[in-house]
Short mmCIF file of C-alpha atoms and ligand atoms in Angstrom, two decimals:
data_model
loop_
_atom_site.label_atom_id
_atom_site.label_comp_id
_atom_site.label_asym_id
_atom_site.label_seq_id
_atom_site.Cartn_x
_atom_site.Cartn_y
_atom_site.Cartn_z
CA MET W 28 -43.57 -8.91 -14.37
CA ASN W 29 -40.28 -9.50 -12.59
CA ASP W 30 -38.29 -6.49 -11.50
CA TRP W 31 -35.00 -6.99 -12.84
CA SER W 32 -33.16 -4.05 -11.73
CA SER W 33 -34.38 -4.71 -7.66
CA ILE W 34 -33.32 -8.12 -8.12
CA ASN W 35 -29.49 -7.39 -9.56
CA THR W 36 -29.69 -4.76 -6.77
CA TYR W 37 -30.30 -7.62 -4.07
CA ALA W 38 -28.00 -10.22 -5.32
CA LYS W 39 -25.12 -7.95 -5.84
CA LYS W 40 -25.60 -6.64 -1.84
CA TRP W 41 -26.21 -10.38 -0.78
CA ILE W 42 -22.84 -11.88 -2.88
CA ARG W 43 -20.66 -8.65 -1.41
CA GLU W 44 -21.90 -9.59 2.19
CA ALA W 45 -21.48 -13.57 1.87
CA GLY W 46 -18.26 -12.72 0.26
CA ALA W 47 -17.35 -10.90 3.29
CA LEU W 48 -18.22 -13.53 5.84
CA ILE W 49 -16.27 -15.92 4.23
CA ARG W 50 -13.17 -13.42 4.21
CA GLU W 51 -14.06 -13.17 8.09
CA SER W 52 -13.89 -17.18 8.17
CA PHE W 53 -10.14 -17.34 7.61
CA SER W 54 -9.43 -16.30 11.18
CA THR W 55 -11.53 -19.71 12.21
CA GLU W 56 -11.22 -23.27 11.83
CA LEU W 57 -12.85 -24.85 8.81
CA MET W 58 -14.15 -28.07 9.04
CA ILE W 59 -13.22 -29.90 5.64
CA GLN W 60 -15.39 -33.04 4.22
CA SER W 61 -15.38 -35.23 1.24
CA LYS W 62 -18.12 -35.85 -1.00
CA SER W 63 -18.04 -38.19 -4.02
CA THR W 64 -14.28 -38.37 -4.00
CA PRO W 65 -11.38 -37.60 -1.45
CA ASN W 66 -10.55 -34.61 -3.44
CA ASP W 67 -14.27 -33.68 -3.44
CA LEU W 68 -14.10 -31.34 -0.92
CA VAL W 69 -17.08 -29.30 0.94
CA THR W 70 -16.40 -27.14 4.04
CA ASN W 71 -18.79 -25.88 6.59
CA MET W 72 -18.60 -22.33 4.63
CA ASP W 73 -19.81 -23.88 1.23
CA GLN W 74 -22.67 -25.27 3.46
CA GLU W 75 -23.15 -21.94 5.42
CA THR W 76 -22.88 -19.61 2.60
CA GLU W 77 -25.45 -21.70 0.43
CA LYS W 78 -27.66 -21.45 3.43
CA TYR W 79 -27.53 -17.46 3.61
CA PHE W 80 -28.63 -16.72 0.14
CA ILE W 81 -31.33 -19.35 0.40
CA ASN W 82 -32.59 -17.71 3.80
CA LYS W 83 -32.27 -14.12 1.85
CA ILE W 84 -34.03 -15.16 -1.16
CA THR W 85 -36.93 -17.20 0.43
CA SER W 86 -37.86 -14.09 2.68
CA THR W 87 -37.58 -11.67 -0.37
CA PHE W 88 -38.55 -13.69 -3.30
CA PRO W 89 -40.70 -16.82 -1.72
CA GLU W 90 -41.97 -17.70 -5.36
CA HIS W 91 -38.58 -17.85 -6.46
CA ARG W 92 -36.84 -21.40 -6.57
CA ILE W 93 -33.10 -22.53 -5.55
CA LEU W 94 -30.85 -25.00 -7.48
CA GLY W 95 -27.86 -25.04 -5.02
CA GLU W 96 -24.70 -27.05 -5.08
CA GLU W 97 -24.87 -28.43 -1.56
CA GLY W 98 -28.80 -29.56 -1.65
CA PHE W 99 -30.21 -27.18 0.71
CA GLY W 100 -32.32 -25.42 -2.13
CA ASP W 101 -35.18 -26.73 -4.09
CA GLN W 102 -35.28 -30.13 -6.16
CA VAL W 103 -34.79 -28.43 -9.43
CA THR W 104 -35.22 -30.87 -12.56
CA SER W 105 -36.55 -28.00 -15.23
CA LEU W 106 -36.38 -24.23 -14.71
CA GLU W 107 -40.19 -22.86 -15.24
CA GLY W 108 -40.46 -19.52 -13.38
CA VAL W 109 -37.65 -17.83 -11.57
CA VAL W 110 -34.55 -20.19 -10.75
CA TRP W 111 -31.42 -19.03 -8.65
CA ILE W 112 -28.66 -21.61 -9.50
CA ILE W 113 -25.80 -21.41 -7.10
CA ASP W 114 -22.28 -22.48 -6.15
CA PRO W 115 -21.77 -20.59 -2.82
CA ILE W 116 -17.90 -21.52 -2.85
CA ASP W 117 -16.64 -22.37 -6.79
CA GLY W 118 -13.11 -23.91 -6.14
CA THR W 119 -13.36 -25.18 -3.17
CA MET W 120 -10.13 -26.97 -2.98
CA ASN W 121 -8.38 -23.47 -4.03
CA PHE W 122 -10.45 -22.41 -0.55
CA VAL W 123 -9.25 -25.10 1.59
CA HIS W 124 -5.40 -25.16 -0.19
CA GLN W 125 -4.60 -21.64 -0.87
CA GLN W 126 -7.55 -19.27 0.46
CA ARG W 127 -7.52 -17.38 -2.63
CA ASN W 128 -8.95 -18.11 -6.47
CA PHE W 129 -12.74 -19.18 -5.47
CA ALA W 130 -15.55 -17.46 -6.02
CA ILE W 131 -19.17 -17.39 -5.60
CA SER W 132 -21.13 -17.90 -8.79
CA ILE W 133 -25.10 -17.04 -9.16
CA GLY W 134 -26.90 -17.67 -12.35
CA ILE W 135 -30.35 -16.30 -12.42
CA PHE W 136 -32.48 -18.08 -14.79
CA GLU W 137 -36.62 -17.09 -15.80
CA ASP W 138 -38.39 -20.22 -17.90
CA GLY W 139 -34.80 -21.19 -18.85
CA ILE W 140 -33.58 -17.58 -20.30
CA GLY W 141 -30.23 -16.32 -18.29
CA GLN W 142 -31.59 -12.82 -16.77
CA ILE W 143 -28.64 -11.86 -14.58
CA GLY W 144 -25.32 -13.56 -13.89
CA LEU W 145 -22.66 -12.75 -11.03
CA ILE W 146 -19.57 -14.08 -10.00
CA TYR W 147 -17.91 -12.53 -7.40
CA ASP W 148 -13.90 -13.59 -6.83
CA VAL W 149 -13.72 -13.39 -2.85
CA VAL W 150 -10.33 -12.33 -1.53
CA SER W 151 -9.40 -10.33 -5.04
CA ASP W 152 -12.98 -8.31 -4.19
CA GLU W 153 -13.91 -8.65 -7.97
CA LEU W 154 -17.32 -8.76 -8.93
CA TYR W 155 -18.49 -9.43 -12.58
CA HIS W 156 -22.14 -8.97 -13.29
CA ALA W 157 -24.56 -9.13 -16.39
CA VAL W 158 -28.45 -8.26 -17.02
CA LYS W 159 -29.72 -9.75 -20.08
CA GLY W 160 -29.45 -7.13 -22.59
CA GLN W 161 -27.66 -4.31 -20.81
CA GLY W 162 -24.18 -5.71 -21.07
CA ALA W 163 -21.55 -7.28 -18.30
CA TYR W 164 -19.52 -5.46 -15.84
CA PHE W 165 -16.11 -5.65 -13.90
CA ASN W 166 -16.51 -3.73 -10.63
CA GLU W 167 -19.03 -1.70 -12.23
CA LYS W 168 -17.02 -0.91 -15.23
CA ARG W 169 -18.81 -2.08 -18.73
CA LEU W 170 -17.05 -5.00 -20.40
CA PRO W 171 -16.50 -4.52 -24.11
CA GLU W 172 -17.47 -6.68 -26.71
CA LEU W 173 -14.81 -9.23 -27.10
CA GLU W 174 -12.43 -9.22 -30.36
CA THR W 175 -11.62 -11.36 -33.05
CA VAL W 176 -8.61 -13.07 -31.43
CA GLU W 177 -6.36 -15.43 -33.81
CA ILE W 178 -5.86 -18.82 -32.60
CA GLU W 179 -2.10 -18.15 -32.45
CA LYS W 180 -2.13 -15.58 -30.17
CA ALA W 181 -5.17 -17.20 -27.87
CA ILE W 182 -4.90 -18.13 -24.06
CA VAL W 183 -6.95 -20.89 -23.05
CA GLY W 184 -8.16 -22.11 -19.95
CA ILE W 185 -7.78 -26.00 -19.69
CA ASN W 186 -7.07 -28.32 -16.68
CA THR W 187 -4.07 -30.52 -17.56
CA THR W 188 -6.63 -33.69 -16.65
CA TRP W 189 -7.98 -33.28 -20.18
CA VAL W 190 -4.58 -33.69 -21.81
CA THR W 191 -3.55 -37.05 -19.60
CA GLU W 192 -5.02 -40.18 -19.23
CA ASN W 193 -8.61 -39.68 -18.19
CA LYS W 194 -12.43 -41.15 -18.19
CA ARG W 195 -14.16 -38.52 -20.15
CA ILE W 196 -11.95 -37.76 -23.59
CA ASP W 197 -9.19 -39.40 -25.40
CA HIS W 198 -6.34 -37.36 -24.40
CA SER W 199 -5.07 -36.94 -27.69
CA ILE W 200 -7.96 -35.05 -28.91
CA LEU W 201 -6.98 -31.69 -27.37
CA THR W 202 -3.06 -32.09 -27.75
CA PRO W 203 -3.00 -30.02 -31.25
CA LEU W 204 -5.08 -27.34 -30.03
CA VAL W 205 -2.82 -26.62 -26.77
CA LYS W 206 0.23 -26.81 -29.06
CA LYS W 207 -1.23 -24.20 -31.58
CA VAL W 208 -2.53 -21.49 -28.83
CA ARG W 209 -0.17 -19.14 -27.26
CA GLY W 210 -0.11 -20.30 -23.88
CA THR W 211 -2.67 -22.64 -21.50
CA ARG W 212 -3.64 -21.93 -17.92
CA SER W 213 -5.60 -23.35 -14.90
CA TYR W 214 -7.06 -21.44 -12.34
CA GLY W 215 -9.10 -24.42 -10.39
CA SER W 216 -12.54 -22.23 -10.25
CA ALA W 217 -14.55 -23.01 -13.59
CA ALA W 218 -16.53 -19.47 -12.63
CA ILE W 219 -13.49 -17.23 -12.32
CA GLU W 220 -12.20 -18.85 -15.40
CA LEU W 221 -15.52 -18.29 -17.37
CA ALA W 222 -15.23 -14.72 -15.74
CA TYR W 223 -11.97 -13.97 -17.25
CA VAL W 224 -13.10 -15.06 -20.88
CA ALA W 225 -15.96 -12.80 -20.79
CA ALA W 226 -13.33 -9.92 -19.40
CA GLY W 227 -10.74 -10.99 -22.12
CA ARG W 228 -8.33 -12.45 -19.71
CA LEU W 229 -8.88 -15.43 -21.15
CA ASP W 230 -9.79 -16.43 -25.22
CA MET W 231 -11.16 -19.68 -24.47
CA TYR W 232 -11.84 -22.38 -21.50
CA ILE W 233 -12.51 -26.01 -22.41
CA THR W 234 -13.29 -28.57 -19.89
CA MET W 235 -15.47 -32.08 -20.02
CA ARG W 236 -17.48 -32.14 -17.01
CA LEU W 237 -19.29 -29.08 -14.94
CA SER W 238 -22.66 -29.04 -13.35
CA PRO W 239 -24.93 -26.20 -13.34
CA TRP W 240 -23.82 -24.20 -10.91
CA ASP W 241 -20.67 -23.92 -12.28
CA PHE W 242 -21.37 -22.40 -15.52
CA ALA W 243 -24.79 -20.79 -15.17
CA ALA W 244 -23.81 -17.28 -13.76
CA GLY W 245 -20.46 -17.82 -16.56
CA LEU W 246 -22.90 -18.20 -19.44
CA ILE W 247 -24.98 -15.43 -19.03
CA LEU W 248 -21.70 -13.09 -18.39
CA ILE W 249 -20.11 -14.34 -21.68
CA GLU W 250 -23.00 -14.33 -23.83
CA GLU W 251 -23.35 -10.15 -22.72
CA VAL W 252 -20.05 -9.92 -24.45
CA GLY W 253 -21.00 -11.51 -28.15
CA GLY W 254 -18.98 -14.81 -26.85
CA LYS W 255 -20.45 -18.29 -27.20
CA VAL W 256 -20.58 -21.13 -24.44
CA THR W 257 -21.58 -24.58 -25.44
CA THR W 258 -20.63 -28.32 -25.07
CA ILE W 259 -17.47 -29.86 -26.68
CA GLU W 260 -19.92 -30.54 -29.51
CA GLY W 261 -21.25 -27.26 -29.94
CA LYS W 262 -24.36 -27.57 -28.82
CA PRO W 263 -26.60 -25.79 -26.31
CA LEU W 264 -25.88 -26.25 -22.15
CA ASN W 265 -28.25 -28.16 -20.37
CA LEU W 266 -29.04 -26.15 -17.04
CA VAL W 267 -30.50 -29.12 -15.32
CA GLU W 268 -27.42 -31.59 -15.87
CA GLN W 269 -23.63 -31.85 -16.13
CA ASN W 270 -22.04 -30.94 -19.23
CA SER W 271 -18.46 -30.72 -21.09
CA VAL W 272 -18.32 -26.63 -21.52
CA PHE W 273 -16.57 -24.99 -24.43
CA ALA W 274 -16.51 -21.23 -23.63
CA CYS W 275 -14.96 -18.86 -26.20
CA ASN W 276 -14.69 -15.51 -27.88
CA ALA W 277 -17.16 -15.65 -31.02
CA SER W 278 -14.66 -15.61 -33.43
CA LEU W 279 -12.91 -19.00 -32.41
CA HIS W 280 -15.50 -20.84 -31.50
CA ASP W 281 -16.78 -22.54 -34.96
CA HIS W 282 -13.37 -22.71 -35.73
CA VAL W 283 -12.11 -24.51 -33.30
CA ILE W 284 -14.73 -26.72 -33.39
CA GLU W 285 -14.54 -27.59 -36.79
CA ASN W 286 -10.68 -27.95 -36.77
CA TYR W 287 -9.36 -28.99 -33.57
CA ILE W 288 -12.25 -31.36 -31.97
CA LYS W 289 -13.17 -33.81 -34.46
CA GLN W 290 -16.89 -35.11 -33.73
CA GLU W 291 -15.97 -38.48 -34.46
CA ASP W 292 -12.98 -38.71 -32.22
CA LEU W 293 -15.54 -37.94 -28.97
CA GLU W 294 -17.67 -40.53 -29.47
P1 2AM M 324 -16.11 -26.60 -6.84
O1 2AM M 324 -15.11 -26.30 -6.94
O2 2AM M 324 -17.15 -25.92 -6.80
O3 2AM M 324 -16.44 -28.12 -6.70
C1 2AM M 324 -11.98 -27.39 -10.59
O4 2AM M 324 -11.42 -27.63 -12.24
C2 2AM M 324 -13.60 -26.93 -11.22
O5 2AM M 324 -14.50 -27.66 -11.51
C3 2AM M 324 -14.28 -25.98 -10.18
O6 2AM M 324 -15.02 -25.03 -10.55
C4 2AM M 324 -14.85 -27.21 -9.44
O7 2AM M 324 -15.77 -26.76 -8.37
C5 2AM M 324 -15.44 -27.91 -10.60
N1 2AM M 324 -15.57 -29.30 -10.12
C6 2AM M 324 -14.89 -30.27 -9.47
N2 2AM M 324 -15.49 -31.40 -9.35
C7 2AM M 324 -16.34 -31.27 -10.17
C8 2AM M 324 -17.14 -32.50 -10.44
N3 2AM M 324 -17.05 -33.64 -10.14
N4 2AM M 324 -18.52 -32.30 -11.41
C9 2AM M 324 -18.43 -30.97 -12.04
N5 2AM M 324 -17.59 -29.99 -11.33
C10 2AM M 324 -16.77 -30.38 -10.67
CA1 CA M 325 -18.73 -25.22 -5.08
#
């Protein structure tokens, strides 16, 4: 039997410590490289932060496995046992250009079931965490269940990429939704946007491509406040592959999929 309360205590301590190291790094020179494209950035701090977690986790919980964005963890292709899914810096472009609006994201799963989710907004010093069945918290204060929101009053997190010509979706599909809602926002960190959905600051978040480490923690947080996170087709997320992500207040989720995201247009 895993002691989730103890794992939660360690994870919260490590995420705050790692965040403090990232804040301290602002006074030193960053090493910045590109990965798959010139805009897909990675820094020495992404790599050092991931290694920091791997050292802590493997020495305290040697039987746990780790799926990390920077690839220093295990080769994880299925979710048997306990798996930590880690993004050491979500929003690396913000980290490099703005020194704010980035987060550490950690989702801990057991046999594919989300048990603990943590998102730490490092510069704001805001920690969101959730333990399955025990609710979600913002700086240790319990977040209430999400309330029903009318679509005309909804604020949607969406990147303008998805409403201009792009490789993944016909850019006209989401235009009626964007016109209908009260407003849109784009923060440049999927983890922060998912935490904002959990906290009721955004009513929806839509994106066409995220990796498991971008959404693993947010999924657990949002489900703990009664929200829904699926692909844009309304299907469950695959935790070891890239997915489109539609995270939403439950009252709006099915309404938006049925009325605004025509499935035949997605094909
Ligand atoms: P990252 O900073 O960890 O790479 C930006 O809109 C959001 O999308 C960030 O959370 C960013 O995470 C993520 N992201 C950027 N490029 C991506 C890619 N090629 N695949 C999946 N997620 C990506
Ligand atoms: Ca990252």
